[in-house]
Amino acid sequence: MKLYCLSGHPTLPCNVLKFKSTTIMLDCGLDMTSTLNFLPLPLVQSPRLSNLPGWSLKDGNAFLDKTELIDLSTVDVILISNYHCMMALPYITEYTGFSGTVYATEPTVQIGRLLMEELVNFIERVPKAQSASLWKNKDIQRLLPSPLKDAVEVSTWRRCYTMQEVNSALSKIQLVGYSQKIELFGAVQVTPLSSGYALGSSNWIIQSHYEKVSYVSGSSLLTTHPQPMDQASLKNSDVLILTGLTQIPTANPDGMVGEFCSNLALTVRNGGNVLVPCYPSGVIYDLLECLYQYIDSAGLSNIPFYFISPVANSSLEFSQIFAEWLCHNKQTKVYLPEPPFPHAELIQTNKLKHYPSLHGDFSSDFRQPCVVFTGHPSLRFGDVVHFMELWGKSSLNTVIFTEPDFSYLEALAPYQPLAMKCIYCPIDTRLNFIQVSKLLKEVQPLHVVCPEQYTQPPPAQSHRMDLMIDCQPPAMSYRRAEVLALPFKRRYEKIEIMPELADTLVPMEIKPGISLATVSAVLHTKDNKHVLQPPPRPAQPTGGKKRKRATEDIPDCKVLKPLLSGSIPVEQFVQTLEKHGFSDIKVEDTAKGHIVLLQEAETLIQIEEDSTHIICDNDEMLRVRLRDLVLKFLQKF
Amino acid sequence: MTEGLPVPSPAGLAGISSLTMDPECSQLLPALCAVLADPRQPMADDTCLEKLLDWFKTITEAGSSLLLLQENPCLVELLCHMLKPQDLSSRVLSFSLRLTGVLAAQEDCFQYLQEDSSLFVASAAGQLLVHILGLSMQGPAGGPPSLEAGDWPACAQKIVGHIEESLRATATPQITQALNVLTTTFGHCHDPWTQVLWVQLSPLVASLLEKDPVPAAHSLVDLLLSVARSPGLSSSSCGLWETLAQTLSRLSPTQAGPLALGILKLQDCPQALRAQAFAVLLQPLACVLKATAQDPGPSGVPPGTVGASVAAGTPLSSKAACVGLLCRSLAHLELLLPLPQRPCPWPQAPLLGAAVTLLQLCGGSARPACDTGRHLGTLLLGCVRVQRAALDFLGALSDGTGPRELVTQVFAVLLEYLRSPDSSPTVLKKAFQATFRWLLSSPKTPGCWDLDPHALLFLRDLLPVLQKRLCSPCWEVRDSSLEFLTQMTRHWGGQAGFRHALLASEVPKLTEQLLRDPESYVRASAVTAMGQLSSQGLCVPPAGPEHPGGPQKSLLVELLHILSTDSEGFPRRAVMQVFTQWLRDSHADVAGDAEQFVAGVLQVASQDLDWEVRAQGLELALVFLEQTLGQPRSHCPYAVTPPVEAPVGPLAQALQPLCRVRLFDFAFRALFDCDRPVAQKSCDLLLFLRAKTASPSGLQESRSSPDVASVEAALQSWQAGDQAQPLGDLEPEVVLAVLRSLDLEGLRGALAESSDHVERSPQSLLQDMLATVGVLGENEADCY
């Protein structure tokens, strides 16, 4: 069993597991941090950005973090754990010769589609007249200014995919439900479990009859909107692959939500605007819910909230229809019937308005001071670019970063100097290290495998020994482009016996509780299922003159020697030897058993737990005599 | 059935009147006993138990206890139930013990109760033994007993023998009991024979220290401290100091803490022992300092402490033990801090360093160099208990000074806590308190009461934090922030540096917005804060383009609006307090037309359903009355009071303003208020006024005889409970005549006596107790 690690980003994992003749890709996250090396794509012409000296703002900005570690066309299935971890899917399904199946839950697919649609829309609506790629040449790259010259593997950076590719990729997905058991070629069974992190987010169990691998990715134990995490089903794993822990282990989400609300209120009360760069799904639902409870108490009822995204409407509506994927509280609301999320009421009362883009209706409704939720969190494309340009000059305004995926300082770099206040409130509800250690104690996997980042404290907080995985035996770590041999051997395979064959068996009890029987049969293997069938009867001579074709030959059934079992009691054996006329017998104890020396006959009988050897010089008669004496002590069947 | 009816209470009994157990009560009693015996059903109110006990006393005094027990077997069952070891609430246990005492006061009943396994022996025997010992040692003729133990009365010898035997026992409960008996003995009795007793028993007590673990350590500590405090013993002569020193070194750090604190509180005690005791208290903090020191040099704690820290390494290894030990150690040191006999020299700097380090460890900002330190950090990270204890201690340390560098660290760690989104509301509140204390103690420039330059720099960092906290979604945080602001403004509101920083921030504006907070506690705190800001002229009426629609209404109007419309009592009470203070300080908004102000406020306050608002209204009325009559009530000879000219002219004229603001209407109505404190306060006010008007040096009284009949008729109907009857315009003459005719002293006496309005029957008491069972949770005070 091997694990091929294609991504070094612990929260955007991409691993390939080879297990029992299947090749399973676990997630395909898209690391977009390389976009930070590019200038923002403004929605309206920005004199400031276009007049910056030097490098122009032309190139694709998606980044596929893969290597030639493994031929991706050999991947049989891809298991997706949540919508953030499928953003690279088109690159795999459309570019590598992939011909397998992708498994994901329905909300994952639908919201994943929204995220991809938004990304494509953001990129395509500001088409570029030209693109440059020569700079990716290593010789040129090293001449570039920092940080471009230090960027690694720029050759793997790709243009953003198209909507057509997205649709094609998504068509290869087969929808699954929590706890559904999916057979892969009869060899293994995979099962998605609720992971509590996002709508439809899953952990996966990959198991055969005798082995169980758990894949934990992006899980949360906090009470937010999704169904709670299923921990019990992770028990008794041989290997637990642990990825997608919180990116900000020092920030407690509750405290951060408090900070978010406080800073938002502080800004708006002073007449400023608040900009929240965000993804169109996920934490935004929880933020809207918090604000729903908070705005009246904070006297913000008159402040408009705008949500601007090409998929804003779909996102808000989708969230309301996935009732079965929500936490219990929200599920019960559906039966009242009430919308599970309170943002429905915010929309009804006109406190929250959503627009596909800042062009059109928005410009006529726009009223300040206000709060704007919009993407992209990298601040490199999307409507957020415009608001940064618009509001950046006034110290009354505030930008509040809630998504933890990008360094906010790097995201802000092209907008400097900036008068606007910047608040960093990363809200990451994924497991923290305390929760992980409780989880591991609870489910007790034999081995834990995780990205190397989790096995030591973060570099900036090297004294925080609590910010790492602490388990016994120590976790095995992987880094990008590594192949890991997982630390357990497959020992058993399940084989079925046909009933008629089983009928013919006559077991013999050799120890209390243990019976043995010999069986002669044909092992039939198909779709990784093994069946013992009765051997075909010896062919009756048909009298036909046709020569049989070699392929129809029946396998030879050789006459079987009986099997032996039991042990040889040395003292009694020596007595028997003496009875049969052997004298001058000497017994030596060895590490594994005994050696009986027949000094006169210059012969040596070596008795060990699982073998007995008779060593004598060219005296076959003697050997056979001794063999028969040995056999007297053993059972035959 | 007459005896079953409630009869008037005999004087002196606390409200419970029936002298016998009537059938209705007998029926209720079993259910009540079952409730009392069930630890899962907490009694909401232990005054009920007191009343119940009073009632049983009345019954047993009037009749046979034995009969009571025989007719109500549930009582015996209850008492027997108490003998079983279980998780009983201490108030129920104490109730049962006292009830047993009440019942057993009659001999036949005592015998009856002794047939069960004896409660007296189990629980009360200790007390009893002490008394018997004391009595027997007083001797029959009152002469001093022999100081030779061998000559003691047989009874005393027997008791001492029993104690000796118990001290030699292997079972800890037996040892505990013996130690408790001795503790009580040495606590109560200081005759010379106690020294003989101690000399005789101390070897046995000392031998307990040789066992591992030391049995009954808590009781042992109590005994040793009791002996050490006893004036009857000359400690030096009986080896007590040696025993104490030995005990300190034998007990675990957790057990030794209370003993060390007790030793340090003793008046005269050898210096070496004090040093040893102090080292015990300092030990956990020394450990923390050592584990986190970058340079493992001398940490500055007194010698001996660092060496001892090795021993404390063990309890600091597990989280529960570590947190418990640190919290106790901090609490003990905090108790010691203000005492005159605290150790000298006091290691102020290391203690400051330890408190700061602990807070940094809990907050995750400490960077310990060694593994022990890192391990400690993992244990303490986010631990609210330690954070609270350390902040309290840090606040207490502000009374002393510290090196500049450490004080900078103190302010830095406080700011870290005030800023951190992870600080819990209670931790934040304590951080605010500690910050305020440190700001108070920051060095003053001679001749100037303003904050020193460092504190002003700190203030510049603090105000943005305060702004953010005022917008917190958590109401407790908004509330503590407002309280902190009020405190700051009260102290530095007049100082230029503070004023400048505050006015440059958004704090006043945000505070004003919190007057409309949805949480009533926050509104109340905002009212207080705004009142304070306004008194200091720190309320800037927001003007400008952001607030179109005319001038901002004044704070006075806003507060009056809260007073008349707010649905909760707290904000209204706060408004009344602010108004009273404003009137007292002659606040500009009020001084312009004080009469109109007072009239308006009294009119609203008189309608208020909250008695505290009405009572505060009377306080305001009193201030106005004093100002009008020219006698400031301040009794402080140094108080700076504005010179008020004593009004001259006829008394009636002086009372005119009071009549115009309808003060008497308000006061007379309050006199018959259904809430006693209001009535009492009104009574005091009118008595004060009458004294003023009757004093020879006082005001001239006119000789006319006005018609007071209609007023008295109104007062009578008010007293009868009908407050609807109006009281027309009062003339000063009428007021004076009514004042003279009212029996204010009598009324005051009556108000002081009748302390409860509850229906006074035992049946009602039993029903009430049963009805309130289990609602304890709802009644818990809503505070944080």
Short mmCIF file of N, CA and C in Angstrom, two decimals, chain A residues 256-352:
data_model
loop_
_atom_site.label_atom_id
_atom_site.label_comp_id
_atom_site.label_asym_id
_atom_site.label_seq_id
_atom_site.Cartn_x
_atom_site.Cartn_y
_atom_site.Cartn_z
N MET A 256 -13.00 35.11 17.03
CA MET A 256 -12.85 35.82 15.77
C MET A 256 -14.19 36.38 15.28
N VAL A 257 -15.26 35.61 15.47
CA VAL A 257 -16.57 36.11 15.06
C VAL A 257 -16.91 37.36 15.90
N GLY A 258 -16.54 37.31 17.18
CA GLY A 258 -16.75 38.48 18.05
C GLY A 258 -15.98 39.68 17.53
N GLU A 259 -14.71 39.44 17.16
CA GLU A 259 -13.89 40.51 16.60
C GLU A 259 -14.51 41.07 15.33
N PHE A 260 -14.98 40.16 14.50
CA PHE A 260 -15.58 40.54 13.23
C PHE A 260 -16.75 41.50 13.49
N CYS A 261 -17.65 41.07 14.40
CA CYS A 261 -18.83 41.89 14.68
C CYS A 261 -18.42 43.24 15.27
N SER A 262 -17.49 43.21 16.25
CA SER A 262 -17.09 44.46 16.91
C SER A 262 -16.53 45.44 15.90
N ASN A 263 -15.62 44.95 15.05
CA ASN A 263 -14.98 45.87 14.11
C ASN A 263 -15.94 46.37 13.05
N LEU A 264 -16.85 45.49 12.67
CA LEU A 264 -17.85 45.90 11.69
C LEU A 264 -18.71 47.02 12.28
N ALA A 265 -19.18 46.80 13.51
CA ALA A 265 -20.04 47.81 14.13
C ALA A 265 -19.29 49.12 14.33
N LEU A 266 -18.04 49.00 14.79
CA LEU A 266 -17.23 50.19 15.06
C LEU A 266 -17.09 51.04 13.80
N THR A 267 -16.82 50.36 12.67
CA THR A 267 -16.62 51.09 11.43
C THR A 267 -17.91 51.76 10.97
N VAL A 268 -18.99 50.97 10.97
CA VAL A 268 -20.24 51.49 10.43
C VAL A 268 -20.77 52.63 11.30
N ARG A 269 -20.59 52.50 12.61
CA ARG A 269 -21.07 53.57 13.49
C ARG A 269 -20.34 54.87 13.25
N ASN A 270 -19.10 54.74 12.78
CA ASN A 270 -18.35 55.96 12.49
C ASN A 270 -18.57 56.42 11.06
N GLY A 271 -19.55 55.83 10.39
CA GLY A 271 -19.86 56.28 9.04
C GLY A 271 -19.00 55.66 7.97
N GLY A 272 -18.22 54.61 8.29
CA GLY A 272 -17.36 53.97 7.29
C GLY A 272 -18.02 52.76 6.68
N ASN A 273 -17.41 52.25 5.62
CA ASN A 273 -17.90 51.05 4.95
C ASN A 273 -17.03 49.87 5.33
N VAL A 274 -17.64 48.68 5.27
CA VAL A 274 -16.89 47.47 5.59
C VAL A 274 -16.85 46.57 4.37
N LEU A 275 -15.66 46.10 4.03
CA LEU A 275 -15.49 45.19 2.91
C LEU A 275 -15.05 43.83 3.45
N VAL A 276 -15.79 42.78 3.08
CA VAL A 276 -15.43 41.44 3.53
C VAL A 276 -15.12 40.58 2.31
N PRO A 277 -13.82 40.38 1.98
CA PRO A 277 -13.49 39.52 0.86
C PRO A 277 -13.76 38.07 1.25
N CYS A 278 -14.58 37.38 0.46
CA CYS A 278 -14.96 36.03 0.89
C CYS A 278 -15.33 35.15 -0.29
N TYR A 279 -15.42 33.85 -0.01
CA TYR A 279 -15.95 32.90 -0.98
C TYR A 279 -17.47 33.00 -0.94
N PRO A 280 -18.13 32.58 -2.02
CA PRO A 280 -19.58 32.76 -2.04
C PRO A 280 -20.34 31.73 -1.21
N SER A 281 -19.64 30.80 -0.59
CA SER A 281 -20.34 29.81 0.21
C SER A 281 -19.46 29.46 1.40
N GLY A 282 -20.06 28.90 2.44
CA GLY A 282 -19.27 28.46 3.60
C GLY A 282 -19.46 29.38 4.78
N VAL A 283 -18.33 29.93 5.25
CA VAL A 283 -18.37 30.75 6.46
C VAL A 283 -19.34 31.92 6.32
N ILE A 284 -19.56 32.37 5.08
CA ILE A 284 -20.46 33.52 4.89
C ILE A 284 -21.85 33.22 5.46
N TYR A 285 -22.30 31.96 5.37
CA TYR A 285 -23.61 31.64 5.93
C TYR A 285 -23.62 31.89 7.44
N ASP A 286 -22.54 31.46 8.09
CA ASP A 286 -22.48 31.63 9.55
C ASP A 286 -22.34 33.09 9.92
N LEU A 287 -21.56 33.84 9.12
CA LEU A 287 -21.39 35.26 9.40
C LEU A 287 -22.72 35.98 9.27
N LEU A 288 -23.47 35.65 8.22
CA LEU A 288 -24.77 36.31 8.04
C LEU A 288 -25.69 35.97 9.20
N GLU A 289 -25.58 34.73 9.67
CA GLU A 289 -26.43 34.34 10.79
C GLU A 289 -26.06 35.12 12.06
N CYS A 290 -24.76 35.26 12.31
CA CYS A 290 -24.32 36.04 13.47
C CYS A 290 -24.80 37.48 13.34
N LEU A 291 -24.63 38.02 12.14
CA LEU A 291 -25.02 39.42 11.95
C LEU A 291 -26.53 39.57 12.11
N TYR A 292 -27.27 38.55 11.68
CA TYR A 292 -28.72 38.60 11.82
C TYR A 292 -29.08 38.81 13.29
N GLN A 293 -28.35 38.09 14.17
CA GLN A 293 -28.64 38.22 15.60
C GLN A 293 -28.07 39.52 16.17
N TYR A 294 -27.04 40.01 15.53
CA TYR A 294 -26.28 41.10 16.14
C TYR A 294 -26.74 42.48 15.69
N ILE A 295 -27.23 42.60 14.44
CA ILE A 295 -27.41 43.96 13.90
C ILE A 295 -28.44 44.77 14.68
N ASP A 296 -29.50 44.10 15.13
CA ASP A 296 -30.50 44.88 15.87
C ASP A 296 -29.92 45.38 17.17
N SER A 297 -29.20 44.48 17.85
CA SER A 297 -28.66 44.86 19.14
C SER A 297 -27.60 45.94 18.99
N ALA A 298 -26.91 45.94 17.84
CA ALA A 298 -25.85 46.93 17.67
C ALA A 298 -26.38 48.20 17.00
N GLY A 299 -27.68 48.25 16.80
CA GLY A 299 -28.26 49.44 16.18
C GLY A 299 -27.85 49.60 14.73
N LEU A 300 -27.67 48.47 14.03
CA LEU A 300 -27.22 48.54 12.64
C LEU A 300 -28.34 48.17 11.67
N SER A 301 -29.58 48.20 12.15
CA SER A 301 -30.68 47.72 11.32
C SER A 301 -30.80 48.49 10.01
N ASN A 302 -30.32 49.71 9.99
CA ASN A 302 -30.50 50.50 8.78
C ASN A 302 -29.34 50.40 7.81
N ILE A 303 -28.33 49.66 8.21
CA ILE A 303 -27.15 49.55 7.35
C ILE A 303 -27.39 48.45 6.32
N PRO A 304 -27.24 48.75 5.02
CA PRO A 304 -27.43 47.69 4.03
C PRO A 304 -26.24 46.73 3.96
N PHE A 305 -26.55 45.45 3.77
CA PHE A 305 -25.54 44.43 3.55
C PHE A 305 -25.65 43.99 2.09
N TYR A 306 -24.54 44.07 1.36
CA TYR A 306 -24.54 43.66 -0.04
C TYR A 306 -23.68 42.42 -0.21
N PHE A 307 -24.20 41.48 -0.98
CA PHE A 307 -23.44 40.27 -1.29
C PHE A 307 -23.32 40.22 -2.81
N ILE A 308 -22.10 40.42 -3.30
CA ILE A 308 -21.91 40.53 -4.74
C ILE A 308 -21.07 39.37 -5.24
N SER A 309 -21.67 38.55 -6.07
CA SER A 309 -20.96 37.43 -6.67
C SER A 309 -21.80 36.95 -7.84
N PRO A 310 -21.14 36.46 -8.92
CA PRO A 310 -21.92 35.91 -10.04
C PRO A 310 -22.85 34.79 -9.57
N VAL A 311 -22.50 34.18 -8.43
CA VAL A 311 -23.31 33.05 -7.98
C VAL A 311 -23.99 33.34 -6.64
N ALA A 312 -24.08 34.62 -6.29
CA ALA A 312 -24.65 34.98 -4.98
C ALA A 312 -26.05 34.40 -4.81
N ASN A 313 -26.87 34.61 -5.81
CA ASN A 313 -28.25 34.16 -5.69
C ASN A 313 -28.32 32.64 -5.53
N SER A 314 -27.61 31.92 -6.40
CA SER A 314 -27.64 30.46 -6.31
C SER A 314 -27.14 29.98 -4.97
N SER A 315 -26.06 30.60 -4.49
CA SER A 315 -25.47 30.16 -3.22
C SER A 315 -26.48 30.32 -2.08
N LEU A 316 -27.12 31.49 -2.02
CA LEU A 316 -28.07 31.72 -0.93
C LEU A 316 -29.25 30.76 -1.04
N GLU A 317 -29.65 30.46 -2.28
CA GLU A 317 -30.82 29.59 -2.42
C GLU A 317 -30.45 28.12 -2.22
N PHE A 318 -29.30 27.71 -2.75
CA PHE A 318 -28.88 26.32 -2.55
C PHE A 318 -28.81 25.98 -1.07
N SER A 319 -28.25 26.90 -0.30
CA SER A 319 -28.07 26.61 1.12
C SER A 319 -29.40 26.25 1.78
N GLN A 320 -30.48 26.82 1.27
CA GLN A 320 -31.78 26.58 1.92
C GLN A 320 -32.39 25.25 1.53
N ILE A 321 -31.92 24.62 0.42
CA ILE A 321 -32.61 23.41 -0.03
C ILE A 321 -31.89 22.12 0.36
N PHE A 322 -30.69 22.24 0.93
CA PHE A 322 -29.97 21.02 1.29
C PHE A 322 -30.27 20.62 2.73
N ALA A 323 -31.55 20.59 3.06
CA ALA A 323 -31.92 20.39 4.47
C ALA A 323 -31.28 19.14 5.07
N GLU A 324 -31.26 18.04 4.30
CA GLU A 324 -30.77 16.78 4.90
C GLU A 324 -29.29 16.84 5.23
N TRP A 325 -28.57 17.82 4.71
CA TRP A 325 -27.13 17.93 4.96
C TRP A 325 -26.83 18.90 6.09
N LEU A 326 -27.87 19.45 6.70
CA LEU A 326 -27.66 20.49 7.72
C LEU A 326 -27.67 19.90 9.12
N CYS A 327 -27.26 20.72 10.07
CA CYS A 327 -27.28 20.30 11.46
C CYS A 327 -28.73 20.11 11.90
N HIS A 328 -28.90 19.40 13.00
CA HIS A 328 -30.23 19.01 13.43
C HIS A 328 -31.16 20.22 13.60
N ASN A 329 -30.63 21.25 14.23
CA ASN A 329 -31.42 22.45 14.49
C ASN A 329 -32.04 23.02 13.23
N LYS A 330 -31.22 23.08 12.20
CA LYS A 330 -31.68 23.67 10.96
C LYS A 330 -32.62 22.71 10.23
N GLN A 331 -32.35 21.41 10.37
CA GLN A 331 -33.25 20.44 9.73
C GLN A 331 -34.67 20.58 10.27
N THR A 332 -34.78 20.74 11.59
CA THR A 332 -36.12 20.78 12.16
C THR A 332 -36.90 21.99 11.68
N LYS A 333 -36.18 23.07 11.38
CA LYS A 333 -36.86 24.27 10.90
C LYS A 333 -37.63 23.99 9.61
N VAL A 334 -37.06 23.11 8.79
CA VAL A 334 -37.66 22.85 7.50
C VAL A 334 -39.07 22.28 7.67
N TYR A 335 -39.29 21.57 8.77
CA TYR A 335 -40.60 20.95 8.95
C TYR A 335 -41.64 21.92 9.48
N LEU A 336 -41.24 23.11 9.84
CA LEU A 336 -42.20 24.04 10.47
C LEU A 336 -43.23 24.64 9.51
N PRO A 337 -43.05 24.99 8.31
CA PRO A 337 -41.78 25.08 7.60
C PRO A 337 -41.22 26.49 7.68
N GLU A 338 -39.92 26.53 7.85
CA GLU A 338 -39.21 27.81 7.87
C GLU A 338 -37.93 27.62 7.09
N PRO A 339 -37.37 28.66 6.50
CA PRO A 339 -36.07 28.49 5.87
C PRO A 339 -35.03 28.19 6.94
N PRO A 340 -34.14 27.22 6.70
CA PRO A 340 -33.16 26.86 7.74
C PRO A 340 -32.20 27.99 8.09
N PHE A 341 -31.85 28.81 7.13
CA PHE A 341 -30.91 29.91 7.42
C PHE A 341 -31.67 31.23 7.55
N PRO A 342 -31.28 32.06 8.51
CA PRO A 342 -32.00 33.32 8.68
C PRO A 342 -31.71 34.34 7.58
N HIS A 343 -30.74 34.03 6.67
CA HIS A 343 -30.49 35.06 5.67
C HIS A 343 -31.70 35.27 4.77
N ALA A 344 -32.62 34.25 4.75
CA ALA A 344 -33.85 34.43 3.99
C ALA A 344 -34.61 35.65 4.51
N GLU A 345 -34.63 35.77 5.86
CA GLU A 345 -35.36 36.90 6.44
C GLU A 345 -34.64 38.21 6.17
N LEU A 346 -33.31 38.15 6.20
CA LEU A 346 -32.54 39.37 5.90
C LEU A 346 -32.85 39.86 4.49
N ILE A 347 -33.02 38.89 3.57
CA ILE A 347 -33.31 39.28 2.19
C ILE A 347 -34.72 39.84 2.10
N GLN A 348 -35.66 39.14 2.78
CA GLN A 348 -37.05 39.58 2.76
C GLN A 348 -37.20 41.01 3.26
N THR A 349 -36.47 41.30 4.33
CA THR A 349 -36.63 42.63 4.94
C THR A 349 -35.69 43.65 4.29
N ASN A 350 -35.09 43.23 3.17
CA ASN A 350 -34.24 44.16 2.42
C ASN A 350 -32.97 44.57 3.14
N LYS A 351 -32.62 43.85 4.20
CA LYS A 351 -31.37 44.21 4.89
C LYS A 351 -30.18 43.63 4.15
N LEU A 352 -30.40 42.47 3.51
CA LEU A 352 -29.33 41.86 2.70
C LEU A 352 -29.80 41.85 1.25
#
